[in-house]
mmCIF file of C-alpha atoms in Angstrom:
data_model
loop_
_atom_site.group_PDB
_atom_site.id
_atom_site.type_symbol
_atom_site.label_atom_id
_atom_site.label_comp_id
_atom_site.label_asym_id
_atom_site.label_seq_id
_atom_site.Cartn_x
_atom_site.Cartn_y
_atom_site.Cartn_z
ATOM 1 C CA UNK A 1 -57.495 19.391 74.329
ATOM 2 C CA UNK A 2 -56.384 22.892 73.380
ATOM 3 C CA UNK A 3 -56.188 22.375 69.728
ATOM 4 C CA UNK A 4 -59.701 20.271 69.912
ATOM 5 C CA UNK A 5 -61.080 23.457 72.032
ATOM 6 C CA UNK A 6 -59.599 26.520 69.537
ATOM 7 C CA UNK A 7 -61.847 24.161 66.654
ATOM 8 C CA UNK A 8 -64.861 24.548 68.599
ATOM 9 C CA UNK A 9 -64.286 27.887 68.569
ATOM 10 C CA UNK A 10 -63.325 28.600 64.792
ATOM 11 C CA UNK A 11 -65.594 26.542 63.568
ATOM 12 C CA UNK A 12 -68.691 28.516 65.556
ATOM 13 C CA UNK A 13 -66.799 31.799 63.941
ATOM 14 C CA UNK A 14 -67.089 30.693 60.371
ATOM 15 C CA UNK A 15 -70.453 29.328 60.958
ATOM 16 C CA UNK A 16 -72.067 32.336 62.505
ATOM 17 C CA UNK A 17 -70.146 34.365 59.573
ATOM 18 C CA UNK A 18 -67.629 36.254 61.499
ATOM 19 C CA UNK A 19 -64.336 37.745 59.524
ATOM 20 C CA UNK A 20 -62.049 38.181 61.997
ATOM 21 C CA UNK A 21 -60.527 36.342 65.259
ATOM 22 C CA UNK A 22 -58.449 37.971 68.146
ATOM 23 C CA UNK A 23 -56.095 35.492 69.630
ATOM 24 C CA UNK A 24 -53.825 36.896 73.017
ATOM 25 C CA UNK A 25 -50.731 35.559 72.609
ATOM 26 C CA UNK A 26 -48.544 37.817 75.483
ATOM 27 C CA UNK A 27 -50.691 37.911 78.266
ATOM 28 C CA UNK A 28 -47.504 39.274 80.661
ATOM 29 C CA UNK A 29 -44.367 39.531 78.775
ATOM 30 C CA UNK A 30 -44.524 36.137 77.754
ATOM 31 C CA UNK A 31 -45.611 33.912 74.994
ATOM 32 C CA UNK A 32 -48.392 31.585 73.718
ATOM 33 C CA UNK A 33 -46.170 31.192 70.606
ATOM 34 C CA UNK A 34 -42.225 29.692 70.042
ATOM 35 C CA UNK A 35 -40.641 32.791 71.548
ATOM 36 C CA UNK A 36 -36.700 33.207 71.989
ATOM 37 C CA UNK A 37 -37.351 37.059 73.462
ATOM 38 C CA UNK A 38 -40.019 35.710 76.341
ATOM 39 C CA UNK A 39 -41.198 32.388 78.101
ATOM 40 C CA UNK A 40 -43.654 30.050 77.537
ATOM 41 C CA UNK A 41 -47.003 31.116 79.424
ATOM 42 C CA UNK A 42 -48.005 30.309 82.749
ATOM 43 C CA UNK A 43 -51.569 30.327 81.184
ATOM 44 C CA UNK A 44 -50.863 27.850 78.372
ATOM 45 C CA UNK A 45 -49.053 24.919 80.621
ATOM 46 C CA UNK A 46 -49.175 25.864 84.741
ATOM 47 C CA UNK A 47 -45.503 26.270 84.551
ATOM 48 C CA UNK A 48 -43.619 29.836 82.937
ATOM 49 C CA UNK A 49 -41.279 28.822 81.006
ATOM 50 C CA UNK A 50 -42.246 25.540 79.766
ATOM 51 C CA UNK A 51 -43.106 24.224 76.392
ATOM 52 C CA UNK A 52 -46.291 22.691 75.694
ATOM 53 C CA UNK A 53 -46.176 18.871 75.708
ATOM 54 C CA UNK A 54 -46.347 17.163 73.189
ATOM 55 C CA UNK A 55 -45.178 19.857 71.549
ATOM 56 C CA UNK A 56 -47.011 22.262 68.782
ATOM 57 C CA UNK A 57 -47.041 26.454 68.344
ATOM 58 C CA UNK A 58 -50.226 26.955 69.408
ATOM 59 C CA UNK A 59 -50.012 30.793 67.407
ATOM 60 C CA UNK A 60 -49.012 28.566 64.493
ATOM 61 C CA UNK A 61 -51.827 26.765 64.783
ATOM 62 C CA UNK A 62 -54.649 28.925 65.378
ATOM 63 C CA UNK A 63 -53.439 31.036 62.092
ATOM 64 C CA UNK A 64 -53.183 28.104 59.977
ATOM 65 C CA UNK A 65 -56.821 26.827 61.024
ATOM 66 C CA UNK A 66 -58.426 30.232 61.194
ATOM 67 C CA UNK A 67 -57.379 30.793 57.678
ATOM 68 C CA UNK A 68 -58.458 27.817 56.676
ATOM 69 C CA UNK A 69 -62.138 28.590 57.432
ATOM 70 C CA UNK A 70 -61.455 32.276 55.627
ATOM 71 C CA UNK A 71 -60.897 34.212 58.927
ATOM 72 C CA UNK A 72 -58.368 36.710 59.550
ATOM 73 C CA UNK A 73 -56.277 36.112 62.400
ATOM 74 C CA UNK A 74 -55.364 39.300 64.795
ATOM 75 C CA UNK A 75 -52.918 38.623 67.629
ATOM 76 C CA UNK A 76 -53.767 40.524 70.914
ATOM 77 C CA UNK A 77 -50.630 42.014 73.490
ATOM 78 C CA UNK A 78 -50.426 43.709 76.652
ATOM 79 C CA UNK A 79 -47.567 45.884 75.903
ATOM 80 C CA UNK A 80 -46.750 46.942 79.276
ATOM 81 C CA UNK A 81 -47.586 44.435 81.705
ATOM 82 C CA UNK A 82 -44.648 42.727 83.204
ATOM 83 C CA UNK A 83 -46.674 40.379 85.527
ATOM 84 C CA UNK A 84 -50.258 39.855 86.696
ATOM 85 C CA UNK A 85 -51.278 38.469 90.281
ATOM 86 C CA UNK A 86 -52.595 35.393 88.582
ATOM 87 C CA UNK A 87 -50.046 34.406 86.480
ATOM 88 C CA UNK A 88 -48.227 32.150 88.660
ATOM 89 C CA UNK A 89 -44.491 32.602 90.466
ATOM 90 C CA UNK A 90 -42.172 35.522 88.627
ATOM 91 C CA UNK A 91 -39.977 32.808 88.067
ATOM 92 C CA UNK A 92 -36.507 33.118 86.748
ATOM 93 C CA UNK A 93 -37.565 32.606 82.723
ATOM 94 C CA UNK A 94 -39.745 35.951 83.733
ATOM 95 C CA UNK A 95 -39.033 39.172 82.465
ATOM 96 C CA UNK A 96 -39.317 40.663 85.971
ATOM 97 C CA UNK A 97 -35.676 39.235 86.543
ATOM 98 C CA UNK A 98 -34.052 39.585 82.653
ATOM 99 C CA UNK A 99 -35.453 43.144 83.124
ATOM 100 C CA UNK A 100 -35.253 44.683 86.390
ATOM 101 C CA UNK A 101 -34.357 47.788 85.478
ATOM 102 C CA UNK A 102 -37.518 48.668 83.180
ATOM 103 C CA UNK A 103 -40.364 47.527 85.783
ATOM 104 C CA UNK A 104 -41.784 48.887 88.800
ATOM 105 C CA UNK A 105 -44.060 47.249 91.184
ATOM 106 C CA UNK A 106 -47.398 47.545 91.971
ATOM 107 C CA UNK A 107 -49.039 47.271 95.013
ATOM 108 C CA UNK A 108 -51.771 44.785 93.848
ATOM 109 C CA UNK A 109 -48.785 42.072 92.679
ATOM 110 C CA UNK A 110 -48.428 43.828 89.285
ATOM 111 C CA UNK A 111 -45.219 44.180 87.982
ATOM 112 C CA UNK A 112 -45.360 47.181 84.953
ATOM 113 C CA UNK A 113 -43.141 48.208 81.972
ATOM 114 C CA UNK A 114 -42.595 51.834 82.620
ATOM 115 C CA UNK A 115 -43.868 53.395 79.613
ATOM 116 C CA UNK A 116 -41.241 56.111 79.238
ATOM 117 C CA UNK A 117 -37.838 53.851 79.127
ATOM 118 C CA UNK A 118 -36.193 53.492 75.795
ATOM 119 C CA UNK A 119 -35.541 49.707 77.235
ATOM 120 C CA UNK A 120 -39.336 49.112 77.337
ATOM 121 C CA UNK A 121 -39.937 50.366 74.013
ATOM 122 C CA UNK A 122 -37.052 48.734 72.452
ATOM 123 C CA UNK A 123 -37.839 45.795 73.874
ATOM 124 C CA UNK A 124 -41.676 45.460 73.659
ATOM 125 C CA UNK A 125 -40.996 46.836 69.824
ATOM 126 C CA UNK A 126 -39.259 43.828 69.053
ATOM 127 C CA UNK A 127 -41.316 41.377 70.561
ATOM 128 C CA UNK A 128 -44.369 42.621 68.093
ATOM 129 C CA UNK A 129 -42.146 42.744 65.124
ATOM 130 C CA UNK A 130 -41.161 39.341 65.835
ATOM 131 C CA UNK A 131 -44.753 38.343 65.770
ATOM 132 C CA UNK A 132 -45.311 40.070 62.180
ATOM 133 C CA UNK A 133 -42.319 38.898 60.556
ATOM 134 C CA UNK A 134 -42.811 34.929 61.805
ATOM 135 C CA UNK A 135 -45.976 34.548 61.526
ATOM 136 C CA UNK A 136 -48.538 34.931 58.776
ATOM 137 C CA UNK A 137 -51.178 36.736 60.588
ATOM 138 C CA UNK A 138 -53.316 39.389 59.452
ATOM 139 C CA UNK A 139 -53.476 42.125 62.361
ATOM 140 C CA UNK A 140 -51.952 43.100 65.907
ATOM 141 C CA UNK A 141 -54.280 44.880 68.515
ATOM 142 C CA UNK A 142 -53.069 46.267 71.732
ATOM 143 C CA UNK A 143 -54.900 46.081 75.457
ATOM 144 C CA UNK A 144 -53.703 47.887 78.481
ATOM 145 C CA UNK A 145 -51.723 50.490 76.505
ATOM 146 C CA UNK A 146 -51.897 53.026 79.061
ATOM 147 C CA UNK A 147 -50.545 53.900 82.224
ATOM 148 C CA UNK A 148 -52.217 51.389 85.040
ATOM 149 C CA UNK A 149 -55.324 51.939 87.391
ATOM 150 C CA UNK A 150 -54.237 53.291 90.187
ATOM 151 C CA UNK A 151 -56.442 50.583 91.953
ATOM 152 C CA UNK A 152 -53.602 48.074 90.623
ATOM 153 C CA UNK A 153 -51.233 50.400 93.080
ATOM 154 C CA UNK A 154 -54.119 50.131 96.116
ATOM 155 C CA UNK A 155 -54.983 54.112 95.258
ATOM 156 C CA UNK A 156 -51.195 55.614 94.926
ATOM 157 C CA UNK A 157 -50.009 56.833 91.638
ATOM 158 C CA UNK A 158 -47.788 55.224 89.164
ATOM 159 C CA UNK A 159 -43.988 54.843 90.600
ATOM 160 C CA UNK A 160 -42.053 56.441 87.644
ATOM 161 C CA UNK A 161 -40.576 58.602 89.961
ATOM 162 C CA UNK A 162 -37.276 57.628 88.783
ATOM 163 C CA UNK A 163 -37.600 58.112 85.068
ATOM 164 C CA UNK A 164 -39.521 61.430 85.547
ATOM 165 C CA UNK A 165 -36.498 62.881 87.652
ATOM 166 C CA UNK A 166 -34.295 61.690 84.691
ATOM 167 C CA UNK A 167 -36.507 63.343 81.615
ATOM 168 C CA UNK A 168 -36.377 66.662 84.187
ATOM 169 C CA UNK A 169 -33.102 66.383 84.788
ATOM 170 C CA UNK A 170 -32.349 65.864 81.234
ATOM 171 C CA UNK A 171 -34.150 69.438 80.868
ATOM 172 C CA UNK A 172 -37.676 67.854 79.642
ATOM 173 C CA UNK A 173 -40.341 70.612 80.044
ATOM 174 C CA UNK A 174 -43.691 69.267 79.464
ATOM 175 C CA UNK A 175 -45.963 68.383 82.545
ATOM 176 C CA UNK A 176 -45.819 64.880 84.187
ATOM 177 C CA UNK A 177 -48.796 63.961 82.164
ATOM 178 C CA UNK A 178 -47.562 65.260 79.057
ATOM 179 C CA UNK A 179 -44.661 63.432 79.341
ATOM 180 C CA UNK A 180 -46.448 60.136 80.233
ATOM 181 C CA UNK A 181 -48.428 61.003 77.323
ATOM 182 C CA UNK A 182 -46.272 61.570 74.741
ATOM 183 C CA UNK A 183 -44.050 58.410 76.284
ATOM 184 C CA UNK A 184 -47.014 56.558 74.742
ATOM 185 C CA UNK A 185 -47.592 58.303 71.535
ATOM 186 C CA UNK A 186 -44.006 57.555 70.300
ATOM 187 C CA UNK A 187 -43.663 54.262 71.400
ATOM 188 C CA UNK A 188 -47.450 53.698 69.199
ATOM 189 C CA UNK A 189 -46.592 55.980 66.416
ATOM 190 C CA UNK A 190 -42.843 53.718 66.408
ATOM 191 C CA UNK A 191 -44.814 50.527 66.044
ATOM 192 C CA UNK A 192 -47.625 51.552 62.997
ATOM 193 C CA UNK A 193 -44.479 52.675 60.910
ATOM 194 C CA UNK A 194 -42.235 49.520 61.759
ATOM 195 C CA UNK A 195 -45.332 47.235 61.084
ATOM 196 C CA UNK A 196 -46.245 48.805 57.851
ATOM 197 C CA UNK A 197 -42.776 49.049 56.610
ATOM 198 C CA UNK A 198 -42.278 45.204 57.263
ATOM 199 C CA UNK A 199 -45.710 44.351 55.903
ATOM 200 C CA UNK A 200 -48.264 46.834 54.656
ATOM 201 C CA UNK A 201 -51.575 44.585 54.919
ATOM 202 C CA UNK A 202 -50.998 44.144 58.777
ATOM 203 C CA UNK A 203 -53.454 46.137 60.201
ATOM 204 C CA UNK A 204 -52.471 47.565 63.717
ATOM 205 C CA UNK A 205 -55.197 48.607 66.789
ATOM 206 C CA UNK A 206 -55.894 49.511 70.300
ATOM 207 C CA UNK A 207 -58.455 49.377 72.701
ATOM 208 C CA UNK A 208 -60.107 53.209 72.826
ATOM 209 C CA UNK A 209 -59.765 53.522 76.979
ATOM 210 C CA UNK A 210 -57.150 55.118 78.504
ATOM 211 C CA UNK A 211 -56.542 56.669 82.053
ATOM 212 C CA UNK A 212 -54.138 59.404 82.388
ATOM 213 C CA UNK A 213 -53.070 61.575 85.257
#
């Protein structure tokens, strides 16, 4: 049914003469691809952690057929969120528990990367280049690259209290927002160059929102 629903879909792309299509594959540090860095999705089979049955990449397939029908396929990632409210249990495959250390929670039932850690980074880093050097797609676009609402924390501001004692401590002299700032600007500026070194054509986006404090 999934594979019969993503033709529907491609198809009305390449007859309404669209280019491009954006396919999510990490809605919360997880996977709608054959991942060994995070689980299956709770949005591709009800259960984190589990493998589509029968079994087929649906990433795999949705670049295969959208290339088929001369469309370039763009994978879309939430870099920084950990859980969301909807997406089932945080179960033990979940990155919540492999990764207590780099999130915080929310007051809404988000769990969050904290931008600043190198573990975050690092970690969300290698889950894109993963993506690039796997899989034959054609661009990577980024969602939800900013530090949350502060509706997802019912008002209250992000709890980085933590790491911004550390980067003070550490002797870091730029305001809180600075910091959060520029905690973003490396981690995006680290990404362009990795993806461009491992394959130039990639191209490499984000949404143009952000909140900052």
């Amino acid at each position: 049914e999934q594979q019969r629903e993503a033709i529907v879909l491609l198809d009305f792309l390449q007859a309404n003469h669209f280019n491009a299509v954006i396919f999510q594959v990490r809605p919360q540090a997880d996977a709608l691809y054959k991942s060994d860095l995070e689980p299956w999705s709770y949005y591709l089979t009800g259960q984190q952690g589990e493998a589509p049955k029968p079994f087929y990449d649906p990433l795999e397939f949705w670049v295969a057929e959208a290339h088929k029908r001369g469309l370039e396929l763009h994978i879309w990632l939430n870099p920084y969120r950990a859980h969301h409210p909807t997406g089932g249990e945080v179960s033990k495959h979940s990155i919540v528990k492999k990764m207590p250390e780099s999130v915080v929670y929310l007051e809404e039932g988000y769990w969050w990367f904290d931008p600043s850690l190198q573990s975050t980074q690092d970690h969300s880093t290698k889950v894109v280049m993963d993506l690039v050097r796997r899989y034959d797609i054609d661009g990577v676009h980024f969602d939800d690259y900013f530090y949350p609402y502060e509706s997802y924390n019912k008002g209250k501001d992000f709890p980085d209290e933590k790491s911004w004692a550390a980067y003070q401590k550490s002797g870091g002299q730029l305001s809180r927002g600075d910091w959060r700032r520029e905690s973003v600007n490396k981690f995006i500026e680290r990404l362009y160059r990795e993806i461009k070194a491992e394959k130039r054509h990639v191209k490499f986006g984000l949404s143009p929102f952000g909140i900052w404090r």
